[in-house]
Coordinates of N, CA and C in Angstrom, one line a residue:
G1 N 0.8 -1.2 0.0 CA 0.0 0.0 0.0 C 0.9 1.2 0.0
T2 N 0.2 2.3 0.0 CA 0.9 3.6 0.0 C 0.6 4.3 1.3
E3 N 1.5 5.2 1.7 CA 1.3 5.9 3.0 C 0.1 6.9 2.7
Q4 N -0.6 7.2 3.8 CA -1.7 8.1 3.7 C -1.2 9.5 3.2
G5 N -1.9 10.0 2.2 CA -1.6 11.3 1.7 C -0.6 11.3 0.5
S6 N 0.2 10.2 0.3 CA 1.2 10.2 -0.7 C 0.6 9.9 -2.1
G7 N -0.4 9.1 -2.2 CA -1.1 8.8 -3.4 C -0.2 8.3 -4.5
T8 N -0.7 7.8 -5.6 CA 0.1 7.3 -6.7 C -0.1 8.1 -7.9
D9 N -1.0 9.0 -8.0 CA -1.3 9.8 -9.2 C -0.3 10.9 -9.2
S10 N 0.6 10.9 -10.2 CA 1.6 12.0 -10.3 C 1.2 13.1 -11.3
S11 N 0.0 13.0 -11.8 CA -0.4 14.1 -12.8 C -0.6 15.4 -12.0
P12 N -0.4 16.5 -12.7 CA -0.6 17.8 -12.0 C -2.0 18.1 -11.7
P13 N -2.3 18.9 -10.8 CA -3.7 19.2 -10.5 C -4.4 19.9 -11.7
P14 N -5.7 19.9 -11.8 CA -6.3 20.5 -13.0 C -6.1 22.0 -12.9
V15 N -6.0 22.7 -14.0 CA -5.8 24.1 -14.1 C -7.1 24.8 -14.1
E16 N -7.3 25.8 -13.2 CA -8.5 26.5 -13.1 C -8.7 27.4 -14.3
D17 N -9.9 27.7 -14.7 CA -10.2 28.7 -15.7 C -10.1 30.1 -15.1
M18 N -8.9 30.7 -15.3 CA -8.7 32.0 -14.7 C -9.2 33.2 -15.5
T19 N -10.0 32.9 -16.6 CA -10.5 34.0 -17.4 C -11.9 34.5 -17.0
T20 N -12.5 33.8 -16.0 CA -13.8 34.2 -15.5 C -13.6 34.8 -14.2
P21 N -14.3 36.0 -14.0 CA -14.1 36.7 -12.7 C -14.6 35.8 -11.6
V22 N -13.9 35.7 -10.5 CA -14.3 34.9 -9.4 C -14.7 35.8 -8.3
V23 N -15.9 35.6 -7.8 CA -16.5 36.4 -6.7 C -16.8 35.5 -5.6
S24 N -16.5 36.0 -4.4 CA -16.7 35.1 -3.2 C -18.2 35.2 -2.7
C25 N -19.0 35.9 -3.3 CA -20.4 36.0 -2.9 C -21.3 36.3 -4.1
D26 N -22.6 36.2 -3.9 CA -23.5 36.5 -5.0 C -24.6 37.4 -4.6
G27 N -24.3 38.7 -4.5 CA -25.3 39.7 -4.1 C -25.8 39.5 -2.7
A28 N -27.1 39.3 -2.6 CA -27.7 39.2 -1.3 C -27.3 38.0 -0.5
N29 N -26.6 37.1 -1.2 CA -26.2 35.9 -0.5 C -24.7 35.9 -0.1
C30 N -24.2 37.1 0.0 CA -22.8 37.3 0.4 C -22.7 36.7 1.8
P31 N -21.7 35.9 2.1 CA -21.5 35.4 3.4 C -21.1 36.5 4.4
E32 N -21.8 36.7 5.5 CA -21.4 37.7 6.4 C -20.2 37.3 7.2
T33 N -19.2 38.2 7.4 CA -18.0 37.9 8.1 C -18.0 38.9 9.3
S34 N -17.0 38.8 10.1 CA -16.9 39.8 11.2 C -16.2 41.1 10.7
D35 N -15.9 41.2 9.4 CA -15.3 42.4 8.9 C -16.3 43.1 8.0
P36 N -16.9 44.2 8.5 CA -17.9 44.9 7.7 C -17.3 45.5 6.4
I37 N -16.0 45.9 6.4 CA -15.4 46.5 5.2 C -15.3 45.4 4.1
H38 N -14.9 44.2 4.5 CA -14.9 43.1 3.5 C -16.3 42.8 3.0
D39 N -17.3 42.8 3.9 CA -18.7 42.5 3.5 C -19.2 43.6 2.5
K40 N -18.8 44.9 2.8 CA -19.2 46.0 1.9 C -18.5 45.9 0.5
N41 N -17.2 45.5 0.5 CA -16.4 45.4 -0.7 C -17.0 44.3 -1.5
C42 N -17.4 43.2 -0.9 CA -18.0 42.0 -1.6 C -19.3 42.4 -2.3
A43 N -20.1 43.2 -1.6 CA -21.4 43.6 -2.1 C -21.1 44.6 -3.3
E44 N -20.2 45.5 -3.2 CA -19.9 46.4 -4.2 C -19.4 45.7 -5.5
L45 N -18.5 44.7 -5.3 CA -18.0 44.0 -6.5 C -19.2 43.2 -7.2
Q46 N -20.0 42.6 -6.4 CA -21.2 41.9 -6.9 C -22.1 42.9 -7.7
A47 N -22.3 44.1 -7.1 CA -23.1 45.0 -7.8 C -22.5 45.4 -9.2
L48 N -21.2 45.5 -9.3 CA -20.5 45.8 -10.6 C -20.8 44.7 -11.6
L49 N -20.8 43.4 -11.1 CA -21.0 42.3 -12.0 C -22.5 42.2 -12.4
E50 N -23.4 42.8 -11.7 CA -24.8 42.7 -12.0 C -25.3 43.8 -12.9
V51 N -24.5 44.8 -13.2 CA -24.9 45.9 -14.1 C -25.2 45.4 -15.5
H52 N -26.4 45.8 -16.0 CA -26.8 45.3 -17.4 C -26.6 46.4 -18.4
T53 N -26.3 46.0 -19.6 CA -25.9 46.9 -20.7 C -27.0 47.9 -21.0
D54 N -28.3 47.5 -20.8 CA -29.4 48.5 -21.1 C -29.5 49.6 -20.1
S55 N -28.8 49.5 -19.0 CA -28.9 50.5 -17.9 C -27.8 51.5 -17.9
I56 N -26.9 51.5 -18.9 CA -25.7 52.4 -18.9 C -25.7 53.0 -20.3
P57 N -25.0 54.1 -20.5 CA -24.8 54.8 -21.8 C -24.2 53.8 -22.8
S58 N -24.6 54.0 -24.1 CA -24.2 53.0 -25.1 C -22.7 53.2 -25.4
S59 N -22.0 54.3 -25.0 CA -20.6 54.5 -25.2 C -19.7 53.8 -24.1
T60 N -20.4 53.1 -23.2 CA -19.7 52.5 -22.1 C -20.0 51.0 -22.1
K61 N -19.3 50.3 -21.2 CA -19.4 48.8 -21.1 C -19.6 48.4 -19.6
T62 N -20.2 47.2 -19.5 CA -20.3 46.7 -18.1 C -19.0 46.0 -17.8
L63 N -18.8 45.6 -16.5 CA -17.6 44.9 -16.1 C -17.3 43.7 -16.9
K64 N -18.4 42.9 -17.1 CA -18.2 41.6 -17.9 C -17.8 41.9 -19.3
E65 N -18.4 42.9 -19.9 CA -18.0 43.3 -21.3 C -16.6 43.8 -21.4
A66 N -16.1 44.6 -20.4 CA -14.8 45.1 -20.4 C -13.8 43.9 -20.2
I67 N -14.1 43.0 -19.3 CA -13.2 41.8 -19.1 C -13.1 41.0 -20.4
T68 N -14.2 40.8 -21.1 CA -14.2 40.0 -22.3 C -13.4 40.7 -23.4
E69 N -13.6 42.0 -23.5 CA -12.8 42.8 -24.5 C -11.3 42.7 -24.2
L70 N -11.0 42.9 -23.0 CA -9.5 42.9 -22.6 C -8.9 41.6 -22.8
K71 N -9.6 40.5 -22.5 CA -9.0 39.1 -22.7 C -8.6 39.0 -24.2
D72 N -9.4 39.6 -25.1 CA -9.1 39.5 -26.5 C -7.8 40.2 -26.9
E73 N -7.3 41.1 -26.1 CA -6.2 41.9 -26.4 C -4.9 41.5 -25.7
L74 N -4.9 40.4 -25.0 CA -3.7 39.9 -24.2 C -2.5 39.6 -25.1
E75 N -2.7 39.2 -26.3 CA -1.5 38.9 -27.1 C -1.0 40.1 -27.9
G76 N -1.5 41.2 -27.7 CA -1.0 42.4 -28.4 C 0.2 43.0 -27.6
K77 N 0.6 44.2 -28.1 CA 1.7 44.9 -27.4 C 1.3 46.0 -26.6
T78 N 0.1 46.4 -26.7 CA -0.4 47.6 -26.0 C -1.2 47.3 -24.8
E79 N -1.0 48.0 -23.7 CA -1.9 47.8 -22.5 C -3.2 48.5 -22.8
E80 N -4.2 47.8 -22.9 CA -5.6 48.3 -23.1 C -6.2 48.5 -21.8
G81 N -7.2 49.4 -21.7 CA -7.9 49.6 -20.4 C -9.2 50.4 -20.5
F82 N -9.9 50.4 -19.3 CA -11.1 51.2 -19.2 C -11.1 51.9 -17.9
T83 N -11.7 53.1 -17.8 CA -11.9 53.8 -16.6 C -13.3 53.5 -16.1
L84 N -13.5 53.4 -14.8 CA -14.8 53.1 -14.2 C -15.4 54.4 -13.7
H85 N -16.5 54.8 -14.3 CA -17.2 56.0 -14.0 C -18.4 55.7 -13.1
K86 N -18.6 56.6 -12.1 CA -19.8 56.5 -11.3 C -20.6 57.8 -11.4
A87 N -21.7 57.7 -12.0 CA -22.6 58.9 -12.2 C -23.8 58.8 -11.3
T88 N -24.5 59.9 -11.1 CA -25.7 59.8 -10.2 C -26.9 59.3 -11.0
N89 N -26.9 59.3 -12.3 CA -28.1 59.0 -13.1 C -28.0 57.6 -13.8
Y90 N -26.9 56.9 -13.6 CA -26.8 55.5 -14.1 C -25.8 54.7 -13.3
P91 N -25.9 53.4 -13.4 CA -24.9 52.5 -12.6 C -23.5 52.7 -13.0
P92 N -22.5 52.3 -12.2 CA -21.1 52.4 -12.6 C -20.9 51.7 -14.0
A93 N -20.1 52.4 -14.9 CA -19.8 51.8 -16.2 C -18.4 52.1 -16.6
F94 N -17.9 51.3 -17.6 CA -16.5 51.4 -18.0 C -16.4 52.1 -19.4
A95 N -15.5 53.1 -19.5 CA -15.2 53.8 -20.7 C -13.8 53.5 -21.2
A96 N -13.6 53.2 -22.4 CA -12.3 52.8 -23.0 C -11.3 54.0 -22.8
V97 N -10.1 53.6 -22.4 CA -9.0 54.6 -22.4 C -8.6 54.9 -23.8
P98 N -8.5 56.2 -24.2 CA -8.2 56.6 -25.6 C -6.9 56.0 -26.0
D99 N -6.8 55.8 -27.4 CA -5.6 55.2 -28.0 C -4.3 56.0 -27.6
H100 N -4.3 57.3 -27.6 CA -3.1 58.1 -27.3 C -2.7 58.0 -25.8
Q101 N -3.5 57.4 -25.0 CA -3.1 57.3 -23.6 C -2.7 55.8 -23.2
R102 N -2.4 55.0 -24.3 CA -2.0 53.6 -24.1 C -0.8 53.3 -24.9
G103 N 0.0 52.3 -24.5 CA 1.1 51.9 -25.2 C 1.8 50.7 -24.6
E104 N 3.0 50.4 -25.1 CA 3.6 49.2 -24.6 C 4.1 49.5 -23.2
G105 N 3.5 48.9 -22.2 CA 4.0 49.1 -20.8 C 3.2 50.2 -20.1
F106 N 2.2 50.8 -20.7 CA 1.4 51.8 -19.9 C 0.0 51.9 -20.4
C107 N -0.9 52.3 -19.5 CA -2.3 52.6 -19.7 C -2.6 53.8 -18.8
N108 N -2.6 55.0 -19.3 CA -2.8 56.2 -18.5 C -4.3 56.5 -18.5
Y109 N -4.9 56.3 -17.3 CA -6.3 56.6 -17.1 C -6.5 58.1 -17.1
S110 N -7.7 58.6 -17.4 CA -8.0 60.0 -17.2 C -8.7 60.1 -15.9
A111 N -8.0 60.8 -15.0 CA -8.5 61.1 -13.7 C -9.6 62.2 -13.8
A112 N -10.7 61.9 -13.3 CA -11.8 62.9 -13.3 C -12.6 62.8 -12.1
I113 N -13.5 63.8 -11.9 CA -14.2 63.8 -10.6 C -15.2 62.7 -10.4
N114 N -15.6 62.0 -11.5 CA -16.5 60.9 -11.4 C -15.9 59.5 -11.7
V115 N -14.5 59.5 -11.8 CA -13.8 58.2 -12.0 C -13.5 57.6 -10.7
I116 N -13.9 56.3 -10.5 CA -13.7 55.6 -9.2 C -12.8 54.4 -9.4
G117 N -12.3 54.2 -10.6 CA -11.4 53.1 -10.8 C -11.1 52.8 -12.2
G118 N -10.4 51.6 -12.4 CA -10.1 51.2 -13.7 C -9.8 49.7 -13.8
I119 N -9.7 49.3 -15.0 CA -9.3 47.9 -15.3 C -8.4 48.0 -16.6
H120 N -7.3 47.2 -16.5 CA -6.4 47.2 -17.7 C -5.7 45.8 -17.8
I121 N -5.0 45.6 -18.9 CA -4.3 44.3 -19.0 C -2.8 44.5 -18.9
H122 N -2.1 43.5 -18.5 CA -0.7 43.3 -18.7 C -0.6 42.2 -19.7
V123 N 0.0 42.6 -20.8 CA 0.0 41.6 -22.0 C 0.8 40.4 -21.6
D124 N 0.6 39.4 -22.5 CA 1.2 38.1 -22.3 C 2.7 38.3 -22.3
N125 N 3.4 38.0 -21.2 CA 4.8 38.3 -21.1 C 5.7 37.3 -21.8
T126 N 5.1 36.3 -22.5 CA 5.9 35.4 -23.3 C 5.8 35.8 -24.8
H127 N 5.1 36.9 -25.1 CA 4.9 37.3 -26.5 C 6.3 37.8 -27.0
A128 N 6.7 37.2 -28.1 CA 8.0 37.4 -28.7 C 8.2 38.8 -29.2
A129 N 7.2 39.5 -29.6 CA 7.3 40.9 -30.1 C 7.5 42.0 -29.1
L130 N 7.4 41.6 -27.8 CA 7.6 42.6 -26.7 C 9.0 43.0 -26.5
E131 N 9.3 44.2 -26.2 CA 10.7 44.7 -25.9 C 11.1 44.5 -24.4
A132 N 10.1 44.2 -23.6 CA 10.4 44.0 -22.2 C 9.6 42.9 -21.6
D133 N 9.9 42.4 -20.4 CA 9.2 41.4 -19.8 C 8.2 42.0 -18.8
Y134 N 6.9 41.7 -18.9 CA 5.9 42.2 -18.1 C 5.4 41.2 -17.1
E135 N 5.3 41.6 -15.8 CA 4.9 40.7 -14.8 C 3.4 40.7 -14.7
P136 N 2.8 39.5 -14.5 CA 1.3 39.4 -14.4 C 0.8 39.8 -13.0
M137 N 1.2 41.0 -12.5 CA 0.8 41.5 -11.2 C 0.7 43.0 -11.2
F138 N 0.2 43.6 -10.2 CA 0.1 45.0 -10.1 C 1.5 45.6 -9.9
S139 N 1.7 46.7 -10.7 CA 3.0 47.4 -10.6 C 2.8 48.5 -9.5
H140 N 3.9 49.2 -9.2 CA 3.8 50.3 -8.3 C 3.0 51.4 -8.9
G141 N 3.1 51.6 -10.2 CA 2.2 52.6 -10.9 C 0.8 52.2 -10.8
D142 N 0.4 50.9 -10.9 CA -1.0 50.5 -10.7 C -1.5 50.9 -9.3
I143 N -0.7 50.7 -8.3 CA -1.1 51.0 -7.0 C -1.3 52.5 -6.9
K144 N -0.4 53.3 -7.5 CA -0.5 54.7 -7.5 C -1.8 55.2 -8.1
D145 N -2.2 54.5 -9.2 CA -3.4 54.9 -9.9 C -4.6 54.8 -9.0
L146 N -4.6 53.8 -8.1 CA -5.7 53.6 -7.2 C -5.8 54.8 -6.2
L147 N -4.6 55.3 -5.8 CA -4.5 56.5 -4.9 C -5.0 57.7 -5.7
V148 N -4.7 57.8 -7.0 CA -5.1 59.0 -7.8 C -6.6 59.0 -7.9
F149 N -7.2 57.8 -8.2 CA -8.7 57.7 -8.2 C -9.3 58.3 -7.0
T150 N -8.8 57.9 -5.8 CA -9.3 58.3 -4.5 C -9.1 59.8 -4.3
E151 N -8.0 60.3 -4.7 CA -7.7 61.7 -4.5 C -8.5 62.6 -5.4
T152 N -8.8 62.2 -6.6 CA -9.4 63.0 -7.7 C -10.9 63.0 -7.6
Y153 N -11.5 61.9 -7.2 CA -12.9 61.7 -7.1 C -13.5 62.8 -6.3
N154 N -14.6 63.5 -6.8 CA -15.2 64.5 -6.1 C -16.7 64.7 -6.5
N155 N -17.5 63.8 -6.0 CA -18.9 63.9 -6.3 C -19.7 64.2 -5.1
P156 N -20.3 65.4 -4.9 CA -20.9 65.7 -3.7 C -22.2 64.9 -3.4
N157 N -22.7 64.2 -4.5 CA -23.9 63.4 -4.2 C -23.5 62.0 -3.8
N158 N -22.2 61.6 -3.8 CA -21.7 60.3 -3.3 C -20.6 60.6 -2.3
P159 N -20.8 60.5 -1.0 CA -19.7 60.7 -0.1 C -18.6 59.7 -0.3
I160 N -17.4 60.1 0.0 CA -16.2 59.3 -0.2 C -16.3 58.1 0.8
D161 N -16.0 56.9 0.2 CA -16.0 55.7 1.0 C -14.9 54.8 0.4
S162 N -14.0 54.3 1.2 CA -12.9 53.5 0.6 C -13.3 52.3 -0.2
S163 N -14.5 51.7 0.1 CA -14.9 50.6 -0.7 C -15.4 51.0 -2.1
L164 N -15.5 52.3 -2.4 CA -16.0 52.8 -3.7 C -14.9 52.6 -4.7
F165 N -13.6 52.7 -4.4 CA -12.6 52.7 -5.4 C -12.0 51.3 -5.7
T166 N -11.7 51.1 -7.0 CA -11.2 49.8 -7.4 C -10.3 49.9 -8.5
H167 N -9.4 48.9 -8.6 CA -8.4 48.8 -9.7 C -8.3 47.3 -10.0
M168 N -8.6 46.9 -11.2 CA -8.5 45.5 -11.6 C -7.5 45.3 -12.7
L169 N -7.0 44.1 -12.8 CA -6.0 43.7 -13.7 C -6.4 42.4 -14.4
V170 N -6.3 42.4 -15.7 CA -6.5 41.1 -16.5 C -5.2 40.7 -17.1
T171 N -4.8 39.5 -16.8 CA -3.5 39.0 -17.3 C -3.6 37.7 -18.1
Y172 N -2.7 37.4 -18.9 CA -2.7 36.1 -19.6 C -2.7 34.9 -18.6
Q173 N -2.0 35.1 -17.5 CA -1.9 34.0 -16.6 C -3.2 33.9 -15.7
G174 N -4.1 34.8 -15.7 CA -5.3 34.7 -15.0 C -5.4 35.7 -13.9

């Protein structure tokens, strides 16, 4: 026999589908924890996932649409991205970062009084045409962008709340 826990199967564990957003709760069914900030953040993320196309301006995208579009750009050379806008007359929605504000290794968001976050890609770092190696993780610039969103946002109809601001990253690795 074999010792407990050693097993005989040497195949690697199955690879998870890292292209689908993973949420630890589903709206009203979020598990309550002893951390009210976590609970609020979970609810805010779920609310972003539940926004429907017909409830936002046609020039913007929902979170699911933005992620799908960004996944299609992972093998390119340019960091594509969207800014997350929060208006008083429609749910949060994503607007594409203009071409002149994107390039190899950068995605410069437009900071504005109603921008509460962003989402962008780090291209496939195994792509042969790239001039540098990009890591599939947040950079120091990405962390600074989150601070800029917080410092620039100024909507008197929506009081500042740390759970309001978000910065997301889509990578080839998941």
